Short mmCIF file of C-alpha atoms in Angstrom, two decimals:
data_model
loop_
_atom_site.label_atom_id
_atom_site.label_comp_id
_atom_site.label_asym_id
_atom_site.label_seq_id
_atom_site.Cartn_x
_atom_site.Cartn_y
_atom_site.Cartn_z
CA MET A 1 -30.14 145.63 7.07
CA ASP A 2 -26.58 146.61 8.00
CA GLU A 3 -23.50 146.20 5.81
CA TYR A 4 -22.50 142.89 7.42
CA GLU A 5 -25.91 141.31 6.81
CA GLU A 6 -25.91 142.51 3.21
CA GLU A 7 -22.50 140.96 2.63
CA LEU A 8 -23.64 137.70 4.24
CA GLU A 9 -26.76 137.59 2.07
CA ARG A 10 -24.68 138.24 -1.02
CA LYS A 11 -22.32 135.39 -0.13
CA ASN A 12 -25.22 133.00 0.46
CA ARG A 13 -26.79 133.98 -2.86
CA LYS A 14 -23.77 133.06 -4.99
CA PRO A 15 -24.01 129.25 -4.58
CA LEU A 16 -27.73 129.32 -5.42
CA ILE A 17 -27.10 131.36 -8.57
CA LEU A 18 -24.34 128.92 -9.57
CA LYS A 19 -26.57 125.88 -8.97
CA ILE A 20 -29.39 127.33 -11.08
CA SER A 21 -26.97 128.44 -13.81
CA ARG A 22 -25.43 124.99 -14.11
CA PHE A 23 -28.83 123.33 -14.27
CA VAL A 24 -29.94 125.72 -17.03
CA VAL A 25 -26.73 125.11 -19.01
CA GLN A 26 -27.07 121.33 -18.67
CA LEU A 27 -30.74 121.43 -19.68
CA PHE A 28 -29.89 123.67 -22.64
CA PHE A 29 -27.32 121.21 -24.00
CA PHE A 30 -29.59 118.25 -23.25
CA ILE A 31 -32.31 119.79 -25.44
CA LEU A 32 -29.94 121.27 -28.03
CA LEU A 33 -28.30 117.92 -28.66
CA GLY A 34 -31.60 116.26 -29.48
CA ASN A 35 -32.20 114.23 -26.35
CA LEU A 36 -35.94 114.85 -26.35
CA ALA A 37 -36.27 112.05 -28.89
CA TRP A 38 -38.03 110.08 -26.14
CA LEU A 39 -40.94 112.50 -26.54
CA GLY A 40 -40.82 112.61 -30.31
CA PHE A 41 -39.90 116.29 -30.05
CA SER A 42 -36.86 116.02 -32.30
CA ILE A 43 -39.02 114.69 -35.14
CA LEU A 44 -41.04 117.89 -35.06
CA VAL A 45 -38.03 120.15 -34.83
CA GLY A 46 -36.17 118.36 -37.62
CA TYR A 47 -32.58 118.92 -36.51
CA ALA A 48 -29.78 117.99 -38.88
CA ASN A 49 -26.68 116.28 -37.51
CA THR A 50 -23.65 118.47 -38.20
CA GLY A 51 -21.25 115.67 -37.37
CA PHE A 52 -19.08 118.08 -35.36
CA PRO A 53 -17.56 116.28 -32.37
CA LEU A 54 -17.63 117.50 -28.78
CA PRO A 55 -15.95 115.79 -25.80
CA ILE A 56 -19.22 114.50 -24.33
CA MET A 57 -21.11 111.20 -24.34
CA GLN A 58 -23.39 111.75 -27.33
CA SER A 59 -24.25 109.07 -29.86
CA HIS A 60 -24.21 110.02 -33.53
CA ALA A 61 -27.35 107.88 -33.86
CA THR A 62 -29.39 110.07 -31.50
CA PRO A 63 -32.65 110.93 -33.32
CA GLY A 64 -32.55 114.67 -33.90
CA GLY A 65 -29.02 115.06 -32.53
CA ILE A 66 -26.90 117.83 -34.03
CA ILE A 67 -23.57 116.93 -32.42
CA VAL A 68 -21.64 113.69 -32.15
CA GLY A 69 -19.49 112.60 -29.22
CA ALA A 70 -15.76 112.84 -29.92
CA TYR A 71 -15.13 109.36 -28.53
CA ASP A 72 -17.63 107.88 -31.00
CA VAL A 73 -15.68 109.60 -33.78
CA PHE A 74 -12.46 108.11 -32.38
CA MET A 75 -13.89 104.60 -32.42
CA GLU A 76 -15.52 104.73 -35.83
CA SER A 77 -12.62 106.51 -37.55
CA PHE A 78 -9.96 104.11 -36.28
CA ALA A 79 -12.17 101.12 -37.15
CA ILE A 80 -12.23 102.09 -40.84
CA GLY A 81 -8.56 103.06 -40.99
CA ILE A 82 -8.87 106.85 -40.72
CA PHE A 83 -6.97 108.92 -38.17
CA PRO A 84 -9.45 111.17 -36.27
CA PHE A 85 -7.53 114.46 -36.45
CA LEU A 86 -10.59 116.62 -35.74
CA ALA A 87 -11.73 114.60 -32.73
CA LEU A 88 -8.19 114.53 -31.33
CA GLY A 89 -7.94 118.29 -31.77
CA VAL A 90 -11.23 118.77 -29.95
CA PHE A 91 -10.02 116.63 -27.05
CA LEU A 92 -6.76 118.57 -26.80
CA VAL A 93 -8.33 122.04 -27.03
CA PHE A 94 -11.09 121.40 -24.51
CA GLY A 95 -8.88 119.31 -22.23
CA ILE A 96 -6.05 121.84 -22.03
CA LEU A 97 -8.44 124.76 -21.58
CA ILE A 98 -11.03 123.42 -19.13
CA GLY A 99 -10.10 119.83 -18.26
CA ARG A 100 -13.23 117.73 -17.72
CA ALA A 101 -15.61 120.68 -17.38
CA THR A 102 -17.60 119.48 -20.40
CA CYS A 103 -18.47 116.39 -18.34
CA GLY A 104 -19.87 118.56 -15.57
CA TRP A 105 -21.65 121.18 -17.66
CA MET A 106 -22.40 119.91 -21.18
CA CYS A 107 -22.68 116.12 -21.23
CA PRO A 108 -26.34 115.05 -21.71
CA PHE A 109 -25.88 111.67 -20.05
CA GLY A 110 -24.06 113.30 -17.16
CA PHE A 111 -27.14 115.48 -16.72
CA VAL A 112 -29.32 112.35 -16.59
CA LEU A 113 -27.05 110.85 -13.92
CA ASP A 114 -27.24 114.08 -11.90
CA LEU A 115 -31.04 113.87 -12.01
CA CYS A 116 -30.88 110.25 -10.85
CA HIS A 117 -28.76 111.27 -7.88
CA HIS A 118 -31.51 113.65 -6.74
CA ILE A 119 -33.77 110.66 -6.06
CA PRO A 120 -34.16 110.53 -2.25
CA VAL A 121 -32.29 107.38 -1.25
CA ARG A 122 -29.48 106.95 1.24
CA LYS A 123 -26.31 108.06 -0.53
CA ARG A 124 -23.07 106.09 -0.45
CA HIS A 125 -19.59 107.60 -0.36
CA PRO A 126 -16.91 105.02 -1.31
CA GLY A 127 -13.58 105.53 0.44
CA TYR A 128 -10.58 107.16 -1.20
CA GLN A 129 -8.72 103.94 -1.99
CA ILE A 130 -11.81 102.22 -3.43
CA ASN A 131 -12.59 105.24 -5.58
CA GLN A 132 -9.02 105.45 -6.86
CA GLN A 133 -8.82 101.76 -7.71
CA LEU A 134 -12.20 101.63 -9.47
CA SER A 135 -11.29 104.76 -11.42
CA LYS A 136 -8.65 102.69 -13.21
CA LEU A 137 -11.44 100.72 -14.90
CA LYS A 138 -12.18 103.57 -17.29
CA VAL A 139 -8.54 103.61 -18.38
CA ALA A 140 -8.73 99.86 -19.02
CA ILE A 141 -11.91 100.35 -21.07
CA LEU A 142 -10.20 103.15 -23.00
CA ILE A 143 -7.19 100.98 -23.84
CA LEU A 144 -9.27 97.92 -24.76
CA THR A 145 -11.74 99.73 -27.02
CA LEU A 146 -9.01 101.74 -28.75
CA PHE A 147 -6.99 98.56 -29.28
CA ILE A 148 -9.94 96.79 -30.93
CA ALA A 149 -10.73 99.79 -33.14
CA ILE A 150 -7.12 100.31 -34.25
CA ILE A 151 -6.55 96.60 -34.99
CA TYR A 152 -9.70 96.49 -37.10
CA GLY A 153 -8.64 99.63 -38.94
CA LEU A 154 -5.18 98.22 -39.71
CA VAL A 155 -6.67 94.96 -40.98
CA ARG A 156 -9.02 96.85 -43.27
CA LEU A 157 -6.21 99.08 -44.55
CA GLY A 158 -4.24 95.94 -45.36
CA GLY A 159 -7.11 94.61 -47.40
CA GLY A 160 -7.90 91.87 -44.93
CA ASP A 161 -11.25 90.70 -43.69
CA PRO A 162 -11.45 91.17 -39.90
CA LEU A 163 -13.22 88.63 -37.73
CA PRO A 164 -16.92 89.42 -37.31
CA ILE A 165 -17.64 90.62 -33.78
CA GLY A 166 -21.18 91.83 -34.33
CA PRO A 167 -22.05 95.31 -33.06
CA PHE A 168 -18.46 95.93 -31.91
CA GLU A 169 -17.06 95.81 -35.43
CA TYR A 170 -17.38 99.51 -36.28
CA ASN A 171 -17.56 100.94 -32.77
CA ALA A 172 -15.96 98.93 -29.99
CA PHE A 173 -17.57 101.02 -27.27
CA SER A 174 -21.08 102.22 -28.17
CA PRO A 175 -22.73 98.75 -27.93
CA ILE A 176 -22.05 98.79 -24.16
CA ASP A 177 -22.35 102.56 -23.70
CA PRO A 178 -25.41 103.37 -21.53
CA ALA A 179 -25.53 106.86 -23.04
CA THR A 180 -25.97 105.37 -26.52
CA THR A 181 -28.68 103.07 -25.18
CA PHE A 182 -30.52 106.00 -23.60
CA GLN A 183 -30.07 108.46 -26.46
CA ALA A 184 -30.34 106.24 -29.52
CA VAL A 185 -31.13 102.55 -28.99
CA ILE A 186 -34.33 102.90 -26.95
CA PRO A 187 -35.79 105.81 -29.00
CA TYR A 188 -35.04 103.85 -32.19
CA PHE A 189 -36.79 100.77 -30.81
CA ILE A 190 -39.82 102.80 -29.72
CA THR A 191 -40.21 104.53 -33.09
CA HIS A 192 -39.83 101.36 -35.20
CA PRO A 193 -42.89 99.12 -34.66
CA GLU A 194 -41.47 96.42 -36.92
CA LEU A 195 -39.00 95.61 -34.15
CA HIS A 196 -41.75 95.05 -31.59
CA PRO A 197 -42.82 91.47 -30.90
CA SER A 198 -46.17 90.51 -32.41
CA ILE A 199 -49.24 89.50 -30.43
CA GLU A 200 -48.87 85.96 -31.76
CA GLN A 201 -45.47 85.69 -30.11
CA GLY A 202 -46.96 86.49 -26.72
CA ILE A 203 -45.01 87.68 -23.71
CA TRP A 204 -42.05 85.44 -24.58
CA GLY A 205 -41.63 87.31 -27.85
CA ILE A 206 -40.27 90.23 -25.88
CA PHE A 207 -37.30 88.07 -24.89
CA SER A 208 -36.67 86.53 -28.30
CA SER A 209 -33.11 85.98 -29.50
CA ASP A 210 -33.47 88.87 -31.95
CA LEU A 211 -33.90 91.25 -29.02
CA ALA A 212 -31.35 89.65 -26.69
CA TRP A 213 -28.67 92.30 -27.20
CA PHE A 214 -31.22 95.10 -26.91
CA TRP A 215 -32.31 93.82 -23.50
CA PHE A 216 -28.70 93.43 -22.38
CA GLN A 217 -28.14 97.10 -23.24
CA VAL A 218 -31.30 98.19 -21.43
CA ILE A 219 -30.49 96.14 -18.32
CA PHE A 220 -26.91 97.44 -18.20
CA MET A 221 -28.10 101.04 -18.60
CA THR A 222 -30.68 100.51 -15.84
CA ILE A 223 -27.98 99.17 -13.50
CA ILE A 224 -25.87 102.27 -14.15
CA LEU A 225 -28.83 104.59 -13.51
CA ILE A 226 -29.75 102.81 -10.28
CA LEU A 227 -26.11 102.81 -9.14
CA SER A 228 -25.96 106.55 -9.80
CA THR A 229 -28.90 107.21 -7.49
CA TYR A 230 -26.74 105.93 -4.62
CA ILE A 231 -23.26 106.96 -5.79
CA GLY A 232 -22.85 110.26 -7.59
CA ARG A 233 -21.89 109.90 -11.26
CA ALA A 234 -20.74 106.30 -10.82
CA TRP A 235 -20.43 105.83 -14.59
CA CYS A 236 -18.41 109.02 -15.04
CA ARG A 237 -15.96 108.39 -12.21
CA TRP A 238 -15.29 104.68 -12.84
CA PHE A 239 -16.21 103.56 -16.35
CA CYS A 240 -16.33 106.38 -18.92
CA PRO A 241 -13.37 106.19 -21.37
CA LEU A 242 -14.01 109.74 -22.55
CA GLY A 243 -13.49 110.85 -18.96
CA ALA A 244 -10.21 108.91 -18.95
CA VAL A 245 -8.98 110.87 -21.99
CA LEU A 246 -9.95 114.28 -20.60
CA GLY A 247 -8.80 113.33 -17.10
CA MET A 248 -5.21 113.03 -18.33
CA MET A 249 -5.28 116.76 -19.09
CA VAL A 250 -6.88 117.98 -15.86
CA PRO A 251 -3.51 118.66 -14.14
CA TYR A 252 -2.42 120.84 -17.07
CA ALA A 253 -5.71 122.64 -17.80
CA VAL A 254 -5.73 126.43 -17.94
CA VAL A 255 -8.77 126.59 -15.66
CA GLY A 256 -8.90 124.66 -12.42
CA VAL A 257 -10.32 124.56 -8.90
CA GLN A 258 -8.25 126.02 -6.07
CA ARG A 259 -8.55 125.76 -2.28
CA ASN A 260 -7.67 128.77 -0.12
CA LEU A 261 -5.70 127.45 2.86
CA SER A 262 -6.27 130.60 4.93
CA LYS A 263 -10.04 130.04 4.81
CA CYS A 264 -10.32 126.24 4.63
CA LEU A 265 -11.16 124.46 7.91
CA GLY A 266 -9.61 121.23 6.66
CA LYS A 267 -10.68 117.91 8.20
CA LYS A 268 -12.89 119.72 10.73
CA CYS A 269 -15.35 120.39 7.92
CA ARG A 270 -15.04 118.17 4.79
CA GLU A 271 -18.27 119.58 3.34
CA CYS A 272 -16.57 119.99 -0.04
CA GLU A 273 -15.59 116.31 -0.19
CA LEU A 274 -19.05 115.12 0.81
CA ALA A 275 -20.63 117.34 -1.86
CA CYS A 276 -18.35 116.18 -4.70
CA PRO A 277 -20.34 113.89 -7.04
CA MET A 278 -17.09 112.36 -8.32
CA GLY A 279 -15.65 111.43 -4.94
CA VAL A 280 -12.61 113.71 -5.25
CA SER A 281 -10.74 113.99 -1.94
CA LEU A 282 -10.08 117.71 -2.12
CA LEU A 283 -8.14 117.83 1.15
CA ARG A 284 -5.58 115.37 -0.28
CA GLU A 285 -5.10 117.52 -3.38
CA PRO A 286 -2.53 120.33 -3.81
CA TRP A 287 -4.18 123.50 -2.54
CA GLU A 288 -2.95 125.47 -5.58
CA LYS A 289 -5.08 123.38 -7.92
CA ILE A 290 -7.18 120.22 -7.83
CA ILE A 291 -5.41 117.81 -10.20
CA ASP A 292 -7.49 114.66 -9.63
CA SER A 293 -8.54 113.28 -13.02
CA ASN A 294 -12.09 112.90 -11.73
CA CYS A 295 -12.64 116.63 -11.19
CA ILE A 296 -15.39 117.69 -13.62
CA MET A 297 -15.40 121.30 -12.39
CA CYS A 298 -19.10 121.14 -11.49
CA LEU A 299 -18.29 123.45 -8.54
CA LYS A 300 -20.45 121.50 -6.09
CA CYS A 301 -17.54 121.98 -3.68
CA TYR A 302 -17.89 125.75 -4.12
CA GLU A 303 -21.61 125.55 -3.39
CA ALA A 304 -21.01 123.52 -0.22
CA CYS A 305 -18.15 125.59 1.23
CA LYS A 306 -19.50 128.08 3.77
CA GLU A 307 -16.03 129.54 4.25
CA GLN A 308 -15.71 130.47 0.56
CA ALA A 309 -12.38 128.66 0.42
CA ILE A 310 -13.04 127.24 -3.07
CA THR A 311 -12.32 129.38 -6.12
CA LEU A 312 -11.50 128.99 -9.81
CA ARG A 313 -7.87 129.48 -10.75
CA PHE A 314 -6.70 130.50 -14.21
CA LEU A 315 -3.34 129.84 -15.85
CA LYS A 316 -2.16 127.70 -12.96
CA PHE A 317 -0.71 124.46 -14.23
CA LYS A 318 0.25 121.30 -12.38
CA PRO A 319 2.00 122.10 -9.10
CA SER A 320 5.66 121.16 -9.10
#
């Protein structure tokens, strides 16, 4: 094997190593954060929840979980009239350092959505304008849920009695969060037989009024999972309020993705755009640094680029 062939083999090996490394990291955090509760594994291990927040979708009610999602802390703290200094600090530190990389490498539910997208169905790639418009939904969800939580907190601080809004009273987001349904609601239902309908109730007992909200959560989660088999990370790119918070800091993050103009083939290729699970239009972005709020730094674009035009850039802030 001559020197050229060795160099070519080395270049082809890098994307494979990166793909395996990311899968291992995602699997590690998925297990570490207690998401094997479906198998009863966490009961055997006996993890203790530290209550330390990370900027990922992780319910504090996950059986065996040791970490809580920072957005859950935001919601629950504001709802009882406490300012979430620690959670805010976590958002700022991670966001300014690595943008939304925790979404691409650490988030357990993001890992589940990635697995769903591996199901062999015909993939869909929404156009740039559609993707940009739908991405605004997560900002709307962020504003609405924060508004509800803050109002409830202020009412409680004032000694008032806020209107009862059921499961939304102490966390305005988790009742509709598919990650919470997957990580906490379903495992809790499975491990608590007293919640199961009795034989006397028959098949209709499954759909009793007591379980109505549970089935709404399960159906909504299922829709998100099915949608994600066709459209990469549909929840993350369009609906996740945590992604909206971190996305605001992507343009200013210390670490970012850069495109080398001298190597990039531009519109003749577009392999990087087709590979992006978040629908980021890399060729529309400043070449110095990708500043789209949907960039989760998963480096799928790096894996797809045969010209090696994609690299990580450090200490390069938003282009002027």
